[in-house]
mmCIF file of C-alpha atoms in Angstrom:
data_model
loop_
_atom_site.group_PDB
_atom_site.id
_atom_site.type_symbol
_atom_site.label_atom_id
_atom_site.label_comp_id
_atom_site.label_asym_id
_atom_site.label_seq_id
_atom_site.Cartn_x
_atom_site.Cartn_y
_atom_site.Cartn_z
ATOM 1 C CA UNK A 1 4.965 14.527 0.959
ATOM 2 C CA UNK A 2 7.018 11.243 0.864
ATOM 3 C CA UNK A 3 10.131 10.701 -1.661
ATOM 4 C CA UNK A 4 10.527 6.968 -3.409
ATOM 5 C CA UNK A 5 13.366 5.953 -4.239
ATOM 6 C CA UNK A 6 12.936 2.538 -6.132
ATOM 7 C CA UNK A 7 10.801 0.635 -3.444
ATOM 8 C CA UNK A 8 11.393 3.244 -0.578
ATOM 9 C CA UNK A 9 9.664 5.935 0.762
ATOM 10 C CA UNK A 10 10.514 8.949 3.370
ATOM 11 C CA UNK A 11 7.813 10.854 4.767
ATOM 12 C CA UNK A 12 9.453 14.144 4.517
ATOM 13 C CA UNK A 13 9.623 16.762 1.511
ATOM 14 C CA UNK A 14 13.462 16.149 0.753
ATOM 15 C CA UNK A 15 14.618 12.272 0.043
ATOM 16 C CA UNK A 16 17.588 11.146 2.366
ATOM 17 C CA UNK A 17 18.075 8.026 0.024
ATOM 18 C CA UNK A 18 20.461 8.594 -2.615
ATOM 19 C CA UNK A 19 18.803 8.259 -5.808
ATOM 20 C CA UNK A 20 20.316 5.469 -8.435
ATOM 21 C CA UNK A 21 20.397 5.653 -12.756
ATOM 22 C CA UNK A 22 17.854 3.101 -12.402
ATOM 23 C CA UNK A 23 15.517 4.475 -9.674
ATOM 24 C CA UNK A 24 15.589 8.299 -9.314
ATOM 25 C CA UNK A 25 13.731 10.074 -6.500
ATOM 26 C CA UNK A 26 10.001 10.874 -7.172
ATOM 27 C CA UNK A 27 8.245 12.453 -4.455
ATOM 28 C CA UNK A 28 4.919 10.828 -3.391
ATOM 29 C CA UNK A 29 1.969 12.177 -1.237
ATOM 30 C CA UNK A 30 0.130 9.974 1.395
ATOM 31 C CA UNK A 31 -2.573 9.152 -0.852
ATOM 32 C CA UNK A 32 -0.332 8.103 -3.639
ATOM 33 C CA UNK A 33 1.621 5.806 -1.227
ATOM 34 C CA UNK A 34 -1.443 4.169 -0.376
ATOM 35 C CA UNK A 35 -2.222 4.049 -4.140
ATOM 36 C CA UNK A 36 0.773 2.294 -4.615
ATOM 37 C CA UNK A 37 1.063 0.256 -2.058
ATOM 38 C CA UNK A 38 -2.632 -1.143 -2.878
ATOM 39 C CA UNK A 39 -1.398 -1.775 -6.983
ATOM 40 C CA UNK A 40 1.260 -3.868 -5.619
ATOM 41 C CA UNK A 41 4.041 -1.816 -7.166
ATOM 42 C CA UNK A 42 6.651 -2.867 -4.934
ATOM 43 C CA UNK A 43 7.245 -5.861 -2.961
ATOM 44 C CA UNK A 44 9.011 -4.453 -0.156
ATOM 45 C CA UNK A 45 9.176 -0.576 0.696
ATOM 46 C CA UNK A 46 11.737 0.878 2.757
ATOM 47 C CA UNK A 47 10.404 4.084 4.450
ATOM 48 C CA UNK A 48 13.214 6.422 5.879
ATOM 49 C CA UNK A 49 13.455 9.677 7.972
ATOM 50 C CA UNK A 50 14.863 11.093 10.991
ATOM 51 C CA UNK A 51 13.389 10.725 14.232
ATOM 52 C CA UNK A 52 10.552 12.195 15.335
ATOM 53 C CA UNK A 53 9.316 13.403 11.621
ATOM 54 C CA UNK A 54 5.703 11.330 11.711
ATOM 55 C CA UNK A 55 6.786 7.542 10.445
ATOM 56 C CA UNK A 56 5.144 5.969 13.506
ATOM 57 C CA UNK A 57 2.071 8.057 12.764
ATOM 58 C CA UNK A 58 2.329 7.487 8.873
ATOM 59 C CA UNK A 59 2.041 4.048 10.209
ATOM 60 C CA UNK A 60 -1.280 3.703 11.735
ATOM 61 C CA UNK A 61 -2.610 6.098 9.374
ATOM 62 C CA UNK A 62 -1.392 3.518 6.204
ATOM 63 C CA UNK A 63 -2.849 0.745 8.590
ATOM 64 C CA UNK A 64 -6.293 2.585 8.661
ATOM 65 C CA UNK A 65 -6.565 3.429 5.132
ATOM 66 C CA UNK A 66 -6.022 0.120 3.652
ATOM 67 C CA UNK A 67 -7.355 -2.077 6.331
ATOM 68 C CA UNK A 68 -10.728 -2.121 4.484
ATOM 69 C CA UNK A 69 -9.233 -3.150 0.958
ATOM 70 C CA UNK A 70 -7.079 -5.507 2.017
ATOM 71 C CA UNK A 71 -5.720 -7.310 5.450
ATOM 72 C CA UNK A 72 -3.081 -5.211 7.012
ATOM 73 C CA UNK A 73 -1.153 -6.197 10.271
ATOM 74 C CA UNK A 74 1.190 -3.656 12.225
ATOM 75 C CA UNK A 75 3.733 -4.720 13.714
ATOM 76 C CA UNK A 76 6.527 -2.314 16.351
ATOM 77 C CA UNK A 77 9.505 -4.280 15.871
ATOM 78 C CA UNK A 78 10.676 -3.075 18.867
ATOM 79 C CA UNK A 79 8.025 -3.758 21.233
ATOM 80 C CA UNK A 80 5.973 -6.231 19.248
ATOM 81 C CA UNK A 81 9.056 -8.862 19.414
ATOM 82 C CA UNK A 82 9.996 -8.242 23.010
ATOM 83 C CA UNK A 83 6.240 -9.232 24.134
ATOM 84 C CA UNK A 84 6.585 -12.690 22.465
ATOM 85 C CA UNK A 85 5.853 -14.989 24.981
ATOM 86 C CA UNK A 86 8.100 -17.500 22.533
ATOM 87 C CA UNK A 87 8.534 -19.033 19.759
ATOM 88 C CA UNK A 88 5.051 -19.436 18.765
ATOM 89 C CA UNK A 89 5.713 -19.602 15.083
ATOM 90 C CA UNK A 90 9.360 -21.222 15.162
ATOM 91 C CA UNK A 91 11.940 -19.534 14.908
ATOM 92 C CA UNK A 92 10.752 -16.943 13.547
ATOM 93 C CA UNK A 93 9.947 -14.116 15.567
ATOM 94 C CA UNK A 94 8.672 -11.547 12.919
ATOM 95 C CA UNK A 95 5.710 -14.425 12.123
ATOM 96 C CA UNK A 96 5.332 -14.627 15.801
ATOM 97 C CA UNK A 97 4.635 -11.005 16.376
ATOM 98 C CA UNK A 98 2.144 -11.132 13.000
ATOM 99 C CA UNK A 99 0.284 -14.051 14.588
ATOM 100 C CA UNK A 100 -0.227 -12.477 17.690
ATOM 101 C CA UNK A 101 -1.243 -9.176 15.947
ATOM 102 C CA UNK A 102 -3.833 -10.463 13.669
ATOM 103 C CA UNK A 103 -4.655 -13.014 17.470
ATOM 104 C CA UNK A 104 -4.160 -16.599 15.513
ATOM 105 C CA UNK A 105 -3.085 -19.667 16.976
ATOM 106 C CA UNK A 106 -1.651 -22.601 15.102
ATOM 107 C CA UNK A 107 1.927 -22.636 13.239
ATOM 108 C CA UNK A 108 3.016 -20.106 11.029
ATOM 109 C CA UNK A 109 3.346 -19.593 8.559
ATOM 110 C CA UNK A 110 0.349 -22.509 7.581
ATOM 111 C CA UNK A 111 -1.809 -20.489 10.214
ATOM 112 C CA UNK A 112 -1.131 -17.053 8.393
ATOM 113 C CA UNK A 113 -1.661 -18.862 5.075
ATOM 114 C CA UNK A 114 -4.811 -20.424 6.308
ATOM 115 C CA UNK A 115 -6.518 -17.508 7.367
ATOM 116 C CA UNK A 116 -5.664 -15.313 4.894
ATOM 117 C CA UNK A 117 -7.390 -17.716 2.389
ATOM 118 C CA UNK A 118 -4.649 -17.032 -0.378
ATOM 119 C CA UNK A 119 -5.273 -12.942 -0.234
ATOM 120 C CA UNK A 120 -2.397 -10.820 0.329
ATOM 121 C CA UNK A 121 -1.165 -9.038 3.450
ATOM 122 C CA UNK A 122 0.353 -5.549 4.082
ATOM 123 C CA UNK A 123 2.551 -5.910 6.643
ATOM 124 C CA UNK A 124 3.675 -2.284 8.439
ATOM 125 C CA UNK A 125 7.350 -2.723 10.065
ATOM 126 C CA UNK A 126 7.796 -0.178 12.344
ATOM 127 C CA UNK A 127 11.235 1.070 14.131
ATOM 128 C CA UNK A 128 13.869 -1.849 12.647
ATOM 129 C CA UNK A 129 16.076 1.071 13.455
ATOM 130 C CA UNK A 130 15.417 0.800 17.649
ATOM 131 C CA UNK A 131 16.419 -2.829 17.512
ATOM 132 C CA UNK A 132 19.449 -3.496 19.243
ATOM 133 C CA UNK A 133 22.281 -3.786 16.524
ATOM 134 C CA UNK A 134 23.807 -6.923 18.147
ATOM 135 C CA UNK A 135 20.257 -8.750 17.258
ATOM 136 C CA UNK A 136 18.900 -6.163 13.720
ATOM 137 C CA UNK A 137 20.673 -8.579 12.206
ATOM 138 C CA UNK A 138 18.455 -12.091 13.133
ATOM 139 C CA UNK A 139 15.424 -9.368 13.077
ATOM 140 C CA UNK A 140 16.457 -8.536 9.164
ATOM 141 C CA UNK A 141 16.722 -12.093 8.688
ATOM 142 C CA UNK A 142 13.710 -12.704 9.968
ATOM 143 C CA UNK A 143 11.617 -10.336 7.817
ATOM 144 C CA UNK A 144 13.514 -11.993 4.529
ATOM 145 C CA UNK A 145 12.102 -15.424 5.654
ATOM 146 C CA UNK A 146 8.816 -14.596 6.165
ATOM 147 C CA UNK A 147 8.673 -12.635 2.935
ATOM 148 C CA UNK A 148 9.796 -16.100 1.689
ATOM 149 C CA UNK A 149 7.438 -18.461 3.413
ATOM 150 C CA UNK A 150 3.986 -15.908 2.436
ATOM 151 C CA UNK A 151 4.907 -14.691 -1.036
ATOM 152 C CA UNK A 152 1.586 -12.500 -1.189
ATOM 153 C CA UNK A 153 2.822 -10.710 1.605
ATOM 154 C CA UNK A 154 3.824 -6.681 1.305
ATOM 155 C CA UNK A 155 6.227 -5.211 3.153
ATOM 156 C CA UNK A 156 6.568 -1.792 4.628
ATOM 157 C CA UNK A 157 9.428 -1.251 6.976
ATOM 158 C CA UNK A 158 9.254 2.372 8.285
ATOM 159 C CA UNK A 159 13.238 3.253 9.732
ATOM 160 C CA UNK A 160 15.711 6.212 10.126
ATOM 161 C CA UNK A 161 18.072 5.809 7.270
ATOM 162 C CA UNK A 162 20.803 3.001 7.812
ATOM 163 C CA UNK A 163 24.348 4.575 9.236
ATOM 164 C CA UNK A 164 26.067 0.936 7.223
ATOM 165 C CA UNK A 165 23.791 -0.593 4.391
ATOM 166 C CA UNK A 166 21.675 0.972 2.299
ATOM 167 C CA UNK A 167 18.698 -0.883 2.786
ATOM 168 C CA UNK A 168 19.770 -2.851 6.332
ATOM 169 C CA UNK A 169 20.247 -5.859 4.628
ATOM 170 C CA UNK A 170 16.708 -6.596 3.481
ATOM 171 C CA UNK A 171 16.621 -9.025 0.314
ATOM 172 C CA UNK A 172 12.874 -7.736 -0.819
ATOM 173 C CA UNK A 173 13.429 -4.007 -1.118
ATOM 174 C CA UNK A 174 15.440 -1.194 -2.800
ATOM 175 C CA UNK A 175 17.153 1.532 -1.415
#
């Protein structure tokens, strides 16, 4: 079972986000997640749970199930970034690590726009929480951009739940 809260999601049975007025908890199974991730019905969606309760594996399993419908790209924040071989899509690393993940050259985001031939993308964040907290910040920054630059683009950022902001600063999602 996952619990929403707004836009976010927590692959365990009890919500740690605090619901609001406007967004109470609903609890959501895989399947629905993937239901509603398809639809659209959020932008952004924060997934949050402890460590070691199955969000890395919730993950690739999202990534397999709606790789066929539409195109999906999975990126480990922590690992993903740190193999960039530089700034291949400016300054922007999270575009980088997308463009290397889906393997297209060119600049980003006109690259990531060009292939995608004006479909959407579901884009699986994984571990913003294992990002050093003296660079999160840039990373968080990052993610806003590029939900900027590609406006078709879904985001799913899959975290432990934030010891200082609610939602670690992202601009797209609720929390």
């Amino acid at each position: 079972k996952a619990s929403a809260v707004g836009s976010t999601a927590t692959p365990t049975a009890t919500p740690t986000a605090t619901p609001t007025a406007t967004s109470p908890a609903k609890l959501v199974d895989e399947a629905q997640l993937v239901t509603r991730l398809l639809a659209g019905h959020a932008r952004g969606t924060l997934v949050l749970a402890r460590g070691g309760s199955g969000k890395s594996k919730l993950a690739w399993s999202l990534e397999a199930q709606i790789c066929g419908r539409m195109p999906v790209a999975r990126v480990d924040l922590q690992w993903d970034l740190e193999a960039g071989e530089g700034p291949a899509a400016g300054d922007n690393a999270v575009l980088a690590a997308i463009q290397r993940t889906l393997h297209l050259s060119g600049t980003a985001p006109q690259a990531l726009k060009t292939a995608l031939h004006g479909r959407g993308l579901m884009l699986l964040l994984d571990s913003l929480d294992e990002i050093p907290l003296d660079k999160r910040a840039s990373v968080v920054k990052a993610i806003n951009d590029a939900m900027t630059m590609l406006p078709r683009m879904r985001v799913v950022v899959f975290t432990r739940p934030p010891v200082f902001h609610g939602n670690y600063g992202l601009a797209h999602v609720e929390a």
